Protein backbone atom coordinates (compact mmCIF):
# COMPACT_ATOMS: atom_id res chain seq x y z
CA UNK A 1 0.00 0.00 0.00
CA UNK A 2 1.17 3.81 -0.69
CA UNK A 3 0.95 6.81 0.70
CA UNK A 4 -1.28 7.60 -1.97
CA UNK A 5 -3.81 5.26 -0.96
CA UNK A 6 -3.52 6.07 2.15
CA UNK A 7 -4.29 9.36 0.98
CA UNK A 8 -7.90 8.54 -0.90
CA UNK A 9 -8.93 6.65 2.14
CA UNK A 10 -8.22 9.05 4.77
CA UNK A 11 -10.33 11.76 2.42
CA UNK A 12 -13.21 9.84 2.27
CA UNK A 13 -12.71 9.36 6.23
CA UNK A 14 -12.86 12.81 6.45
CA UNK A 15 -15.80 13.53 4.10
CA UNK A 16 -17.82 11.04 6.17
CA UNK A 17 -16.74 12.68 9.17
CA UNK A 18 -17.55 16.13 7.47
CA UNK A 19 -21.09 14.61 7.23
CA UNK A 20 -21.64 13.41 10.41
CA UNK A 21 -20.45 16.36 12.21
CA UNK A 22 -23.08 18.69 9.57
CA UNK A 23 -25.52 19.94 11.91
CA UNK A 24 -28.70 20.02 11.88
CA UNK A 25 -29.15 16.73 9.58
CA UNK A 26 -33.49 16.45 9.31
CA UNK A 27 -34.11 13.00 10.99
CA UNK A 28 -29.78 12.03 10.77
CA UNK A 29 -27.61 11.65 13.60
CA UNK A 30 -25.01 14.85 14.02
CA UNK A 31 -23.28 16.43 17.38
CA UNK A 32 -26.60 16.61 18.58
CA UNK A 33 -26.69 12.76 19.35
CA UNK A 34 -25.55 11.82 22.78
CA UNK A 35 -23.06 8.95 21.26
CA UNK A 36 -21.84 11.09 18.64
CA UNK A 37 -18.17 10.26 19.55
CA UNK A 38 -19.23 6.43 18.51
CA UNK A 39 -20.16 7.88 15.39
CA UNK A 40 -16.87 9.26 15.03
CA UNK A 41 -14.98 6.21 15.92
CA UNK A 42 -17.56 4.25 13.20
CA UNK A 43 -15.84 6.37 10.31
CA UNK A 44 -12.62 5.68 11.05
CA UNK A 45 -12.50 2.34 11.30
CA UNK A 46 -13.27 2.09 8.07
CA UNK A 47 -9.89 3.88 7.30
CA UNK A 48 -8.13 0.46 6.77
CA UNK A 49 -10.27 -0.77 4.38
CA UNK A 50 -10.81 1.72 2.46
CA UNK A 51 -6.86 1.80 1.96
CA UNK A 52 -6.77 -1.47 0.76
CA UNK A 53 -9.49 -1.00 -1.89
CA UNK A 54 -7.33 2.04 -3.53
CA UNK A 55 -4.27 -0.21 -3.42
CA UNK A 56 -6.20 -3.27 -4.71
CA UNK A 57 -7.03 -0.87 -7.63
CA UNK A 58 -4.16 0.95 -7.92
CA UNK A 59 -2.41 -2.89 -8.89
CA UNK A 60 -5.06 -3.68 -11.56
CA UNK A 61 -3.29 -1.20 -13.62
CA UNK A 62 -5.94 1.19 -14.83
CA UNK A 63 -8.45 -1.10 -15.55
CA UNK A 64 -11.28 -2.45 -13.86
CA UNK A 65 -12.38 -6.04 -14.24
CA UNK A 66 -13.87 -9.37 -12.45
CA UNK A 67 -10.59 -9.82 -10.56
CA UNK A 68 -10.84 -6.46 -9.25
CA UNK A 69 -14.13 -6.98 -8.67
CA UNK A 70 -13.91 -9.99 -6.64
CA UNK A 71 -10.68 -8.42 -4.38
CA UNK A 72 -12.94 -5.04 -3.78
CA UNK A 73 -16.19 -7.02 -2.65
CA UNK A 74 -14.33 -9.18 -0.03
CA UNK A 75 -12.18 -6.26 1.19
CA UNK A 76 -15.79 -4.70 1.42
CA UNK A 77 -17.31 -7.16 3.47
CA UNK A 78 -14.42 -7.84 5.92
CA UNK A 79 -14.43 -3.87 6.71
CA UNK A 80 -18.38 -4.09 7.36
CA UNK A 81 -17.54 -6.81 9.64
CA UNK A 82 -14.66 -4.75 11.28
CA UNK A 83 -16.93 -1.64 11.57
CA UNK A 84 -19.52 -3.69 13.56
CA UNK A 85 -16.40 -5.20 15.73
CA UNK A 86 -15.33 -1.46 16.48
CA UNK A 87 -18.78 -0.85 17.61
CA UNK A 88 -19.60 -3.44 19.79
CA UNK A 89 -21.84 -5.07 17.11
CA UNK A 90 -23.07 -1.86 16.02
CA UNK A 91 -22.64 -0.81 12.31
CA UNK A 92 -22.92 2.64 12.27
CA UNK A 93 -22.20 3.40 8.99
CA UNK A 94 -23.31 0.30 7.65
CA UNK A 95 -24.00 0.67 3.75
CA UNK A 96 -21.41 3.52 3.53
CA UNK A 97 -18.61 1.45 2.12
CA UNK A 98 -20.28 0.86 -1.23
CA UNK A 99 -20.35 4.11 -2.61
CA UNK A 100 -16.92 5.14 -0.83
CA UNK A 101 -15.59 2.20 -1.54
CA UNK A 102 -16.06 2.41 -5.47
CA UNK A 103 -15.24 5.98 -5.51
CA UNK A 104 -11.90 5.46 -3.78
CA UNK A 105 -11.23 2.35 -6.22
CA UNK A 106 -11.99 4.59 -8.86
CA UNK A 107 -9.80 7.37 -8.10
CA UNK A 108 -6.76 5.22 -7.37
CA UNK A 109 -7.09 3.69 -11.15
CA UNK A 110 -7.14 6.92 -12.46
CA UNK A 111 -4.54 9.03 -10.38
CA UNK A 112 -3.84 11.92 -12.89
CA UNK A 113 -7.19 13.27 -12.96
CA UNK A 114 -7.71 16.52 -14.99
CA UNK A 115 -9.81 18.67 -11.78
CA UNK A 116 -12.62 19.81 -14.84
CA UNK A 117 -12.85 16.45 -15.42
CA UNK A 118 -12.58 14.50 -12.32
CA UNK A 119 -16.55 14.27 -11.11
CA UNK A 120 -17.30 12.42 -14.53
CA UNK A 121 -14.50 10.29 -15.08
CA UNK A 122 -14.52 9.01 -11.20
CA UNK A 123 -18.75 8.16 -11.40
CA UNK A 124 -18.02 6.69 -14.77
CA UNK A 125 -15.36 4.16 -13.85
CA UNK A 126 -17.37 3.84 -10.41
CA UNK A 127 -20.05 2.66 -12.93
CA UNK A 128 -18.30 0.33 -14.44
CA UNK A 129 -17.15 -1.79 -11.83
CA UNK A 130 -20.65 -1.91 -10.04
CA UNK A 131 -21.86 -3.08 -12.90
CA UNK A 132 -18.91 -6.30 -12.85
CA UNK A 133 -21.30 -9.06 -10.96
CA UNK A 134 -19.55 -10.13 -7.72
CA UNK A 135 -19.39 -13.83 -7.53
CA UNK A 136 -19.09 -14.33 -4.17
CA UNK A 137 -21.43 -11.76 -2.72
CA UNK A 138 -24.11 -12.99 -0.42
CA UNK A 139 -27.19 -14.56 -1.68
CA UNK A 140 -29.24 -13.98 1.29
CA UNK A 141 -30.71 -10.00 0.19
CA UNK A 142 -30.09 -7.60 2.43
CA UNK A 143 -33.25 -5.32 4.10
CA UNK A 144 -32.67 -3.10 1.46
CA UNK A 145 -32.25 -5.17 -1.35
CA UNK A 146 -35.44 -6.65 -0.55
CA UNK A 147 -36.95 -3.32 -0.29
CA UNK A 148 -35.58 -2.31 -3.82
CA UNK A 149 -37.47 -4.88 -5.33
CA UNK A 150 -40.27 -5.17 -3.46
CA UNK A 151 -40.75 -1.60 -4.41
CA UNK A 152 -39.05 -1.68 -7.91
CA UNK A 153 -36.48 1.19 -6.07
CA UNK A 154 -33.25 1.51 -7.44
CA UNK A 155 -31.48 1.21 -4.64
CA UNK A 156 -27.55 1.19 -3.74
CA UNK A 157 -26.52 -0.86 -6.55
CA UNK A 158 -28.98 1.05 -8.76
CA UNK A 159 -27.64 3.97 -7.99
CA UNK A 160 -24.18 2.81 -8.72
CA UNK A 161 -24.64 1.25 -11.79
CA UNK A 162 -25.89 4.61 -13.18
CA UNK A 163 -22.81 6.82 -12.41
CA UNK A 164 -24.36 7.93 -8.95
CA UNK A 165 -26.53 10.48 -10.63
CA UNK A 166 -27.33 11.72 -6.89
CA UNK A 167 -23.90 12.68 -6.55
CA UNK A 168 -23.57 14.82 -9.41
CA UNK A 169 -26.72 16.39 -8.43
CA UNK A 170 -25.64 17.05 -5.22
CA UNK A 171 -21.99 18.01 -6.28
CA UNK A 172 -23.82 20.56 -8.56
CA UNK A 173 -26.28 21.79 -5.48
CA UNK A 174 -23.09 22.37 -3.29
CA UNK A 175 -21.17 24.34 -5.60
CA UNK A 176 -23.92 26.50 -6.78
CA UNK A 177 -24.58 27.30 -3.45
CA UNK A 178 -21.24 28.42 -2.61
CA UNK A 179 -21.34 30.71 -5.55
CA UNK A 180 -24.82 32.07 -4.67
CA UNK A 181 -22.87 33.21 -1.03
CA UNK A 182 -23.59 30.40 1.37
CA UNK A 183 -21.87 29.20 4.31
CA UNK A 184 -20.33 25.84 4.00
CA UNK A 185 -22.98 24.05 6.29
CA UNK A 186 -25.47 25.54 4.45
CA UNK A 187 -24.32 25.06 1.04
CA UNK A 188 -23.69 21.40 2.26
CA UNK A 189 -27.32 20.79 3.89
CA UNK A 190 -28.93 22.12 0.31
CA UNK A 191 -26.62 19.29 -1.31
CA UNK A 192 -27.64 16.86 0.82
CA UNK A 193 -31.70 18.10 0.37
CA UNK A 194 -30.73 17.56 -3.18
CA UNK A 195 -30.13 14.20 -2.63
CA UNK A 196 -33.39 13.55 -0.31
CA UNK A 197 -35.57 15.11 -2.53
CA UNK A 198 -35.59 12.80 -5.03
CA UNK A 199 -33.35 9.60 -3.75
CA UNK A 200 -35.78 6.22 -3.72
CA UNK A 201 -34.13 5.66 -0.57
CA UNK A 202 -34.52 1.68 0.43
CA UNK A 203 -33.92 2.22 4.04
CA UNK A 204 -36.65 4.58 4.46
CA UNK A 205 -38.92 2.18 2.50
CA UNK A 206 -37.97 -0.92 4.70
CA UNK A 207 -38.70 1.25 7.52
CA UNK A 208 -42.24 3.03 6.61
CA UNK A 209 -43.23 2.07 2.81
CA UNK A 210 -43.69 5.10 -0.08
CA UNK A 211 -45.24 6.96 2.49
CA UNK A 212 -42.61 7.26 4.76
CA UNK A 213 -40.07 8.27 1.65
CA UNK A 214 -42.43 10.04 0.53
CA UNK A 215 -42.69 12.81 3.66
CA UNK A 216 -39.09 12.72 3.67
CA UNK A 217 -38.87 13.92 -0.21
CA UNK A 218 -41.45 16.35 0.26
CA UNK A 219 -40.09 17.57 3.40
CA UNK A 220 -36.56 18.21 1.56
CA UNK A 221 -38.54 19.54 -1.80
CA UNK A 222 -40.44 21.82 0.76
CA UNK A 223 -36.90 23.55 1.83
CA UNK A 224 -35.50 23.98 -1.31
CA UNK A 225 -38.25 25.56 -2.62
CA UNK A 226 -38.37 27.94 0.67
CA UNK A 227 -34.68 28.61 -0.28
CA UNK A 228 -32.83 26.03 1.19
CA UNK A 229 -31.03 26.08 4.20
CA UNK A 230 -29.18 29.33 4.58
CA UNK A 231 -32.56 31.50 4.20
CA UNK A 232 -35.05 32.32 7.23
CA UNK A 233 -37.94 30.76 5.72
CA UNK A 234 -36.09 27.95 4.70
CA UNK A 235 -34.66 27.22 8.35
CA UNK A 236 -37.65 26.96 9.49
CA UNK A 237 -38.96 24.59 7.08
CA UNK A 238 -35.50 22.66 8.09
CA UNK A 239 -36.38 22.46 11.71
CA UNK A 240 -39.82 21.97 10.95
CA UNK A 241 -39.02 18.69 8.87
CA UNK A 242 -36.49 17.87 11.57
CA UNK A 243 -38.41 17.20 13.88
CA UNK A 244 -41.05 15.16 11.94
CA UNK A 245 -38.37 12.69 10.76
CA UNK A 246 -37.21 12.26 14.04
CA UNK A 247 -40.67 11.74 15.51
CA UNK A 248 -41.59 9.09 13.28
CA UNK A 249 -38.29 7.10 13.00
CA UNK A 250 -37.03 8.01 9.92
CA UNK A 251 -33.87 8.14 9.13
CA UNK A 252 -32.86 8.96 5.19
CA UNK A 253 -29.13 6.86 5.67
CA UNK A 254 -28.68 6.49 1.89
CA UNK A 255 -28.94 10.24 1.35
CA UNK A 256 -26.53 10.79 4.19
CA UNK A 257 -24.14 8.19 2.61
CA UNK A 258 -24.57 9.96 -1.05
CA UNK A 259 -23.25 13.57 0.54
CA UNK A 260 -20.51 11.86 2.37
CA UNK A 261 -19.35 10.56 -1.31
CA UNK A 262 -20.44 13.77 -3.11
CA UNK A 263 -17.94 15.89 -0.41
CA UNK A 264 -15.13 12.70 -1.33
CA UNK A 265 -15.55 13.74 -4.99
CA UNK A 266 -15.48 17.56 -4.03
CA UNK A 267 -12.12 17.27 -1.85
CA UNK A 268 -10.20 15.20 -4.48
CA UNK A 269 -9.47 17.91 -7.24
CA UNK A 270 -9.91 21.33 -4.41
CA UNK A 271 -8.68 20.01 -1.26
CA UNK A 272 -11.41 22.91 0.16
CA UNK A 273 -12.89 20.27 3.26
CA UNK A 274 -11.62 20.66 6.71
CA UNK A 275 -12.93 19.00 9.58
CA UNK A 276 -12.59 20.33 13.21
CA UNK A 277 -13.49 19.28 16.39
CA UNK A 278 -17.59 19.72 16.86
CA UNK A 279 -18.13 21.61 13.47
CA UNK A 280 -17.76 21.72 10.08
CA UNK A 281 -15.94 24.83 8.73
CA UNK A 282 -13.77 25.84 5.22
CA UNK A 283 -10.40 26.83 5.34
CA UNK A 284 -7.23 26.44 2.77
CA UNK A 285 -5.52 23.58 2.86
CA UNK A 286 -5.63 19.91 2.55
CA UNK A 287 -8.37 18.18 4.27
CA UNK A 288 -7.67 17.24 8.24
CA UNK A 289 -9.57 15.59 10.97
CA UNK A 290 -8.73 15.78 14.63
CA UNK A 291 -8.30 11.79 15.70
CA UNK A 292 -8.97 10.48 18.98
CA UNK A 293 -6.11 9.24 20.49
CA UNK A 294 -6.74 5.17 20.68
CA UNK A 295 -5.46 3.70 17.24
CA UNK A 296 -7.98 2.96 14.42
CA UNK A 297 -9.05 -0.47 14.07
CA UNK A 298 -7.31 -2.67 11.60
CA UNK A 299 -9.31 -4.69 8.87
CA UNK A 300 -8.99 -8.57 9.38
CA UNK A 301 -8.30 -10.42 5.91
CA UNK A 302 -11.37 -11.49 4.30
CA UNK A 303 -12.22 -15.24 4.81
């Protein structure tokens, strides 16, 4: 492994921690959660994994393919595992490392990315190994799996195998924002509305059916159209939809997931995202993270 990959998988450490410290997140966990620090710990244990998916790329030479395939779906599922170890069971950012996970791949086989250019070529090859079938992946569907087609959602792998079209969206949403004027937060919550607004999300459809998904689209829709997050009126709508998420369970993970890999994709070309202790703020600079001071879990080899 280089330092390079090291590199990719810290940033996408970082952009997960960006999310999770993004505050106020409608129906999400942020700093307001009383085990936030777990949350913390959650992302980076999935540091080591995520290192050996850019190196396992970085040796296929450029070009994805079943091999590759195979190596990054094992890796994949031994760093779930080790996420839930870390967490005394508890996978906290359990469905995370698919999108990461093929974004980081797809960076390391294409280091020399032209910055214009980066956003399309890294969802494109993204695309292209999702859509590699994985041999060995588990037969047994997963809740949302079984949610995707009970519902005829796209889902995860849905949203892979079309270039994470959320991501662009979102990518799109967040710099638009920042050109309009907004704060970082702000320009960041209207990305990740973006995403909510329209996302089939499978985990809010395992958890309350189309009508559940439904308020939360609406809900994010409803913001936008107030202005989005930086606005008074659109606050308010914010809080408002906040607090109806959280009263009724629901918890949009995927779209959470999707602006953790849209601010990966953001970082890699403008190094803009820094993360400090209890908020998320933009300075110059590469991307940092303050680290707690017990040492991150290590993957296990996959068996």
């Amino acid at each position: 492994m280089s330092r390079a990959d090291e590199v990719l998988a810290q940033t996408a450490v970082d952009a997960l921690l960006a999310e999770a410290e993004l505050t106020p997140k409608p129906g999400l966990p942020d700093t307001r959660e009383a085990d936030f620090g777990a949350l913390r710990w959650s992302a980076l244990s999935l540091a080591p994994g995520l290192t050996a998916m850019a190196a396992a790329a970085r040796r296929a030479g450029g070009e994805p393919g079943r091999g590759l395939r195979g190596e990054l779906g094992a890796i994949g599922r031994c760093t779930e595992r080790s996420m839930a170890r870390a967490n005394a069971g508890a996978a906290l950012h359990h469905g995370a490392v698919w999108p990461l996970g093929l974004l980081v791949s797809a960076a390391a086989l294409a280091p020399a990315l032209d910055p214009a250019l980066a956003p399309d070529r890294l969802t494109t090859t993204a695309r292209r190994l999702a859509a590699i079938p994985d041999g060995a992946a588990p037969r047994i569907p997963s809740p949302g799996s079984a949610a995707a087609s009970r519902y005829g959602a796209a889902g995860a792998r849905g949203e892979a195998r079309a270039g994470f079209p959320h991501v662009r969206r979102a990518l799109t949403a967040l710099r638009t924002a920042r050109a309009a004027g907004a704060r970082e937060p702000e320009a960041r919550l209207d990305a990740l509305l973006t995403v909510m607004s329209t996302l089939q999300d499978t985990g809010l459809l395992n958890a309350a059916g189309p009508h559940g998904l439904r308020e939360a689209q609406n809900g994010a829709r409803e913001v936008l159209d107030a202005g989005g997050a930086g606005s008074a009126r659109g606050g308010a709508a914010l809080r408002d939809l906040d607090v109806r998420l959280r009263e009724r369970g629901l918890r949009p993970r995927g779209s959470a997931h999707l602006l953790a890999a849209t601010l990966f994709v953001d970082a890699l070309p403008s190094g803009r995202t820094q993360v400090t202790s209890g908020r998320t703020r933009v300075t110059s600079g590469r991307t940092r993270v303050s680290r707690p001071s017990a040492r991150t879990p290590v993957a296990q080899p996959a068996r």
